[in-house]
């Protein structure tokens, strides 16, 4: 049985069942008339409450028909109201919820990547609340172009001529390849046949873009001559992919952008570079690892550069295409652009974030991701020591809690070999030996099932919360305020 609570099927079931053995179930109307149920109607609305009452009675009826113990034995006003309140609250819970990311990976794809700065959040709220000049030129009173809201900023920040924005960087790569190299060859080094998580593989995306992959070089070494020898009448472009989520070490060689840019220019073909992470400013000044910047890539002769909005850039999910005016104009005319275009919320958030980049000195305090990434380990350790007594108290008897140094990952495939010194709260089950694994899993689950779920990770026999991303006083209050729910033994 499918568990339908449709009244007709209930009636049929009632008629078909033997009438003697069943306990009497209350009618739906009687339950709806109870004062405490009426109070739920005021809170949740009539239709959800009616549906919940039908489910309650229907489930009880089904369980008795199947000879099982009835789920709802107590039909008193209070018992019914409390069962309904639990069901209604669960159904009213949004699916997409805030969590506290203490996994130690700052740009965590499964947890939504970059947290946005207030400026971006306000811009999104404004854009979505009513009409806006998304594709309307306010000065001329004529139709405008949605890309214009970020074009000036990206030209200033990257030195490019033209800009277009799509849904994510995977879409940007697909769109650029399809526009510039459909039914032609795209030359890619064997050392850059990258797979990024979530089934995005360069060879596959090229096939989908209608572009033939022309591999050159070897896994560890590719030379300029390999590219030069592959160029012919069928060549559509040279594609360079930033190997953001792994490092090739040892006896290696790859061709730098400047040399490739010169070769592409000489041969009259575009050099496209997929940068992936898209740092827009040199992050080494804040003690972070260096990443290639679109402005350098353009200066080195790339004609089209693509990167993500929600990785190191610290903005919304977006794919940003910057480059040469003529090529970007062709990309914008591709019908696929219409299918992949960014919406007004994305563009509002992206514009607000890009504005922050105009004043790099204030970035660490204003751009959330940079603030998190550049947070000193000593400050995180201090926070861990401050939280230790409350967490240890909440888990008293269940776990031994300590503060340990650890290393955070930047995440989203960025800079995998680099990690940032940090500090964590580590919880080890109080009893070792048999059942220890289960106890550890129970601690992990208890944090995950808190009202504001706390996501950490289990490694080397401990549940670990890297506190790098517990960043504001409000976060700290939210975190400690719900620790009581752990102690109540969920
Ligand atoms: C992350 C990444 C992509 C995909 O970007 P999304 O914005 O996640 O779609 C493509 N190429 C490279 C090199 C990347 O690192």
JSON list of N, CA and C in Angstrom, two decimals, residues 191-226:
[
{"chain": "A", "resi": 191, "resn": "UNK", "atom": "N", "xyz": [48.37, 16.61, -19.65]},
{"chain": "A", "resi": 191, "resn": "UNK", "atom": "CA", "xyz": [48.53, 16.90, -18.22]},
{"chain": "A", "resi": 191, "resn": "UNK", "atom": "C", "xyz": [47.39, 17.73, -17.66]},
{"chain": "A", "resi": 192, "resn": "UNK", "atom": "N", "xyz": [46.46, 18.14, -18.53]},
{"chain": "A", "resi": 192, "resn": "UNK", "atom": "CA", "xyz": [45.38, 19.01, -18.06]},
{"chain": "A", "resi": 192, "resn": "UNK", "atom": "C", "xyz": [43.99, 18.45, -18.38]},
{"chain": "A", "resi": 193, "resn": "UNK", "atom": "N", "xyz": [43.91, 17.12, -18.52]},
{"chain": "A", "resi": 193, "resn": "UNK", "atom": "CA", "xyz": [42.61, 16.48, -18.79]},
{"chain": "A", "resi": 193, "resn": "UNK", "atom": "C", "xyz": [41.91, 16.32, -17.45]},
{"chain": "A", "resi": 194, "resn": "UNK", "atom": "N", "xyz": [41.49, 17.42, -16.90]},
{"chain": "A", "resi": 194, "resn": "UNK", "atom": "CA", "xyz": [41.08, 17.46, -15.51]},
{"chain": "A", "resi": 194, "resn": "UNK", "atom": "C", "xyz": [39.67, 16.91, -15.31]},
{"chain": "A", "resi": 195, "resn": "UNK", "atom": "N", "xyz": [39.48, 16.21, -14.20]},
{"chain": "A", "resi": 195, "resn": "UNK", "atom": "CA", "xyz": [38.13, 15.97, -13.70]},
{"chain": "A", "resi": 195, "resn": "UNK", "atom": "C", "xyz": [37.95, 16.79, -12.43]},
{"chain": "A", "resi": 196, "resn": "UNK", "atom": "N", "xyz": [36.92, 17.63, -12.45]},
{"chain": "A", "resi": 196, "resn": "UNK", "atom": "CA", "xyz": [36.56, 18.36, -11.25]},
{"chain": "A", "resi": 196, "resn": "UNK", "atom": "C", "xyz": [35.40, 17.59, -10.65]},
{"chain": "A", "resi": 197, "resn": "UNK", "atom": "N", "xyz": [35.20, 17.65, -9.34]},
{"chain": "A", "resi": 197, "resn": "UNK", "atom": "CA", "xyz": [34.13, 16.88, -8.71]},
{"chain": "A", "resi": 197, "resn": "UNK", "atom": "C", "xyz": [32.79, 17.11, -9.40]},
{"chain": "A", "resi": 198, "resn": "UNK", "atom": "N", "xyz": [31.88, 16.16, -9.24]},
{"chain": "A", "resi": 198, "resn": "UNK", "atom": "CA", "xyz": [30.55, 16.33, -9.80]},
{"chain": "A", "resi": 198, "resn": "UNK", "atom": "C", "xyz": [30.52, 16.06, -11.29]},
{"chain": "A", "resi": 199, "resn": "UNK", "atom": "N", "xyz": [31.37, 15.10, -11.73]},
{"chain": "A", "resi": 199, "resn": "UNK", "atom": "CA", "xyz": [31.30, 14.60, -13.10]},
{"chain": "A", "resi": 199, "resn": "UNK", "atom": "C", "xyz": [31.58, 15.65, -14.16]},
{"chain": "A", "resi": 200, "resn": "UNK", "atom": "N", "xyz": [32.38, 16.65, -13.84]},
{"chain": "A", "resi": 200, "resn": "UNK", "atom": "CA", "xyz": [32.80, 17.61, -14.85]},
{"chain": "A", "resi": 200, "resn": "UNK", "atom": "C", "xyz": [34.20, 17.22, -15.30]},
{"chain": "A", "resi": 201, "resn": "UNK", "atom": "N", "xyz": [34.27, 16.66, -16.52]},
{"chain": "A", "resi": 201, "resn": "UNK", "atom": "CA", "xyz": [35.56, 16.24, -17.06]},
{"chain": "A", "resi": 201, "resn": "UNK", "atom": "C", "xyz": [35.78, 16.99, -18.36]},
{"chain": "A", "resi": 202, "resn": "UNK", "atom": "N", "xyz": [36.99, 17.50, -18.51]},
{"chain": "A", "resi": 202, "resn": "UNK", "atom": "CA", "xyz": [37.30, 18.28, -19.71]},
{"chain": "A", "resi": 202, "resn": "UNK", "atom": "C", "xyz": [37.00, 17.50, -20.99]},
{"chain": "A", "resi": 203, "resn": "UNK", "atom": "N", "xyz": [37.45, 16.21, -21.13]},
{"chain": "A", "resi": 203, "resn": "UNK", "atom": "CA", "xyz": [37.16, 15.50, -22.38]},
{"chain": "A", "resi": 203, "resn": "UNK", "atom": "C", "xyz": [35.65, 15.38, -22.64]},
{"chain": "A", "resi": 204, "resn": "UNK", "atom": "N", "xyz": [34.86, 15.13, -21.59]},
{"chain": "A", "resi": 204, "resn": "UNK", "atom": "CA", "xyz": [33.41, 14.97, -21.77]},
{"chain": "A", "resi": 204, "resn": "UNK", "atom": "C", "xyz": [32.75, 16.28, -22.15]},
{"chain": "A", "resi": 205, "resn": "UNK", "atom": "N", "xyz": [33.19, 17.35, -21.51]},
{"chain": "A", "resi": 205, "resn": "UNK", "atom": "CA", "xyz": [32.56, 18.64, -21.77]},
{"chain": "A", "resi": 205, "resn": "UNK", "atom": "C", "xyz": [32.87, 19.08, -23.21]},
{"chain": "A", "resi": 206, "resn": "UNK", "atom": "N", "xyz": [34.05, 18.68, -23.69]},
{"chain": "A", "resi": 206, "resn": "UNK", "atom": "CA", "xyz": [34.40, 19.03, -25.07]},
{"chain": "A", "resi": 206, "resn": "UNK", "atom": "C", "xyz": [33.49, 18.31, -26.06]},
{"chain": "A", "resi": 207, "resn": "UNK", "atom": "N", "xyz": [33.20, 17.04, -25.76]},
{"chain": "A", "resi": 207, "resn": "UNK", "atom": "CA", "xyz": [32.30, 16.27, -26.63]},
{"chain": "A", "resi": 207, "resn": "UNK", "atom": "C", "xyz": [30.93, 16.97, -26.66]},
{"chain": "A", "resi": 208, "resn": "UNK", "atom": "N", "xyz": [30.43, 17.34, -25.47]},
{"chain": "A", "resi": 208, "resn": "UNK", "atom": "CA", "xyz": [29.11, 18.00, -25.39]},
{"chain": "A", "resi": 208, "resn": "UNK", "atom": "C", "xyz": [29.10, 19.35, -26.08]},
{"chain": "A", "resi": 209, "resn": "UNK", "atom": "N", "xyz": [30.27, 19.98, -26.12]},
{"chain": "A", "resi": 209, "resn": "UNK", "atom": "CA", "xyz": [30.36, 21.28, -26.79]},
{"chain": "A", "resi": 209, "resn": "UNK", "atom": "C", "xyz": [30.50, 21.11, -28.30]},
{"chain": "A", "resi": 210, "resn": "UNK", "atom": "N", "xyz": [30.58, 19.86, -28.76]},
{"chain": "A", "resi": 210, "resn": "UNK", "atom": "CA", "xyz": [30.69, 19.60, -30.19]},
{"chain": "A", "resi": 210, "resn": "UNK", "atom": "C", "xyz": [32.10, 19.83, -30.71]},
{"chain": "A", "resi": 211, "resn": "UNK", "atom": "N", "xyz": [33.06, 19.69, -29.84]},
{"chain": "A", "resi": 211, "resn": "UNK", "atom": "CA", "xyz": [34.43, 20.07, -30.15]},
{"chain": "A", "resi": 211, "resn": "UNK", "atom": "C", "xyz": [35.31, 18.82, -30.04]},
{"chain": "A", "resi": 212, "resn": "UNK", "atom": "N", "xyz": [36.20, 18.60, -31.01]},
{"chain": "A", "resi": 212, "resn": "UNK", "atom": "CA", "xyz": [37.04, 17.40, -30.97]},
{"chain": "A", "resi": 212, "resn": "UNK", "atom": "C", "xyz": [38.29, 17.65, -30.13]},
{"chain": "A", "resi": 213, "resn": "UNK", "atom": "N", "xyz": [38.54, 16.74, -29.20]},
{"chain": "A", "resi": 213, "resn": "UNK", "atom": "CA", "xyz": [39.70, 16.88, -28.33]},
{"chain": "A", "resi": 213, "resn": "UNK", "atom": "C", "xyz": [40.96, 16.46, -29.07]},
{"chain": "A", "resi": 214, "resn": "UNK", "atom": "N", "xyz": [41.92, 17.36, -29.15]},
{"chain": "A", "resi": 214, "resn": "UNK", "atom": "CA", "xyz": [43.22, 17.00, -29.72]},
{"chain": "A", "resi": 214, "resn": "UNK", "atom": "C", "xyz": [44.23, 17.04, -28.58]},
{"chain": "A", "resi": 215, "resn": "UNK", "atom": "N", "xyz": [44.54, 15.83, -28.08]},
{"chain": "A", "resi": 215, "resn": "UNK", "atom": "CA", "xyz": [45.45, 15.77, -26.92]},
{"chain": "A", "resi": 215, "resn": "UNK", "atom": "C", "xyz": [46.89, 15.93, -27.38]},
{"chain": "A", "resi": 216, "resn": "UNK", "atom": "N", "xyz": [47.66, 16.64, -26.60]},
{"chain": "A", "resi": 216, "resn": "UNK", "atom": "CA", "xyz": [49.09, 16.77, -26.91]},
{"chain": "A", "resi": 216, "resn": "UNK", "atom": "C", "xyz": [49.91, 16.53, -25.65]},
{"chain": "A", "resi": 217, "resn": "UNK", "atom": "N", "xyz": [51.18, 16.15, -25.87]},
{"chain": "A", "resi": 217, "resn": "UNK", "atom": "CA", "xyz": [52.10, 15.95, -24.75]},
{"chain": "A", "resi": 217, "resn": "UNK", "atom": "C", "xyz": [51.81, 14.67, -23.99]},
{"chain": "A", "resi": 218, "resn": "UNK", "atom": "N", "xyz": [52.33, 14.60, -22.77]},
{"chain": "A", "resi": 218, "resn": "UNK", "atom": "CA", "xyz": [52.14, 13.43, -21.91]},
{"chain": "A", "resi": 218, "resn": "UNK", "atom": "C", "xyz": [51.59, 13.92, -20.58]},
{"chain": "A", "resi": 219, "resn": "UNK", "atom": "N", "xyz": [51.29, 12.96, -19.70]},
{"chain": "A", "resi": 219, "resn": "UNK", "atom": "CA", "xyz": [50.71, 13.32, -18.41]},
{"chain": "A", "resi": 219, "resn": "UNK", "atom": "C", "xyz": [51.61, 14.29, -17.64]},
{"chain": "A", "resi": 220, "resn": "UNK", "atom": "N", "xyz": [52.93, 14.02, -17.67]},
{"chain": "A", "resi": 220, "resn": "UNK", "atom": "CA", "xyz": [53.79, 14.87, -16.85]},
{"chain": "A", "resi": 220, "resn": "UNK", "atom": "C", "xyz": [54.52, 15.95, -17.63]},
{"chain": "A", "resi": 221, "resn": "UNK", "atom": "N", "xyz": [54.63, 15.79, -18.95]},
{"chain": "A", "resi": 221, "resn": "UNK", "atom": "CA", "xyz": [55.41, 16.80, -19.69]},
{"chain": "A", "resi": 221, "resn": "UNK", "atom": "C", "xyz": [54.75, 17.15, -21.03]},
{"chain": "A", "resi": 222, "resn": "UNK", "atom": "N", "xyz": [54.53, 18.43, -21.22]},
{"chain": "A", "resi": 222, "resn": "UNK", "atom": "CA", "xyz": [54.05, 18.92, -22.51]},
{"chain": "A", "resi": 222, "resn": "UNK", "atom": "C", "xyz": [54.89, 20.13, -22.89]},
{"chain": "A", "resi": 223, "resn": "UNK", "atom": "N", "xyz": [55.33, 20.16, -24.16]},
{"chain": "A", "resi": 223, "resn": "UNK", "atom": "CA", "xyz": [56.23, 21.24, -24.61]},
{"chain": "A", "resi": 223, "resn": "UNK", "atom": "C", "xyz": [55.53, 22.10, -25.65]},
{"chain": "A", "resi": 224, "resn": "UNK", "atom": "N", "xyz": [56.11, 23.28, -25.87]},
{"chain": "A", "resi": 224, "resn": "UNK", "atom": "CA", "xyz": [55.52, 24.20, -26.85]},
{"chain": "A", "resi": 224, "resn": "UNK", "atom": "C", "xyz": [55.42, 23.55, -28.22]},
{"chain": "A", "resi": 225, "resn": "UNK", "atom": "N", "xyz": [56.44, 22.75, -28.57]},
{"chain": "A", "resi": 225, "resn": "UNK", "atom": "CA", "xyz": [56.43, 22.10, -29.89]},
{"chain": "A", "resi": 225, "resn": "UNK", "atom": "C", "xyz": [55.25, 21.14, -30.04]},
{"chain": "A", "resi": 226, "resn": "UNK", "atom": "N", "xyz": [54.83, 20.53, -28.92]},
{"chain": "A", "resi": 226, "resn": "UNK", "atom": "CA", "xyz": [53.66, 19.63, -28.99]},
{"chain": "A", "resi": 226, "resn": "UNK", "atom": "C", "xyz": [52.43, 20.40, -29.47]}
]
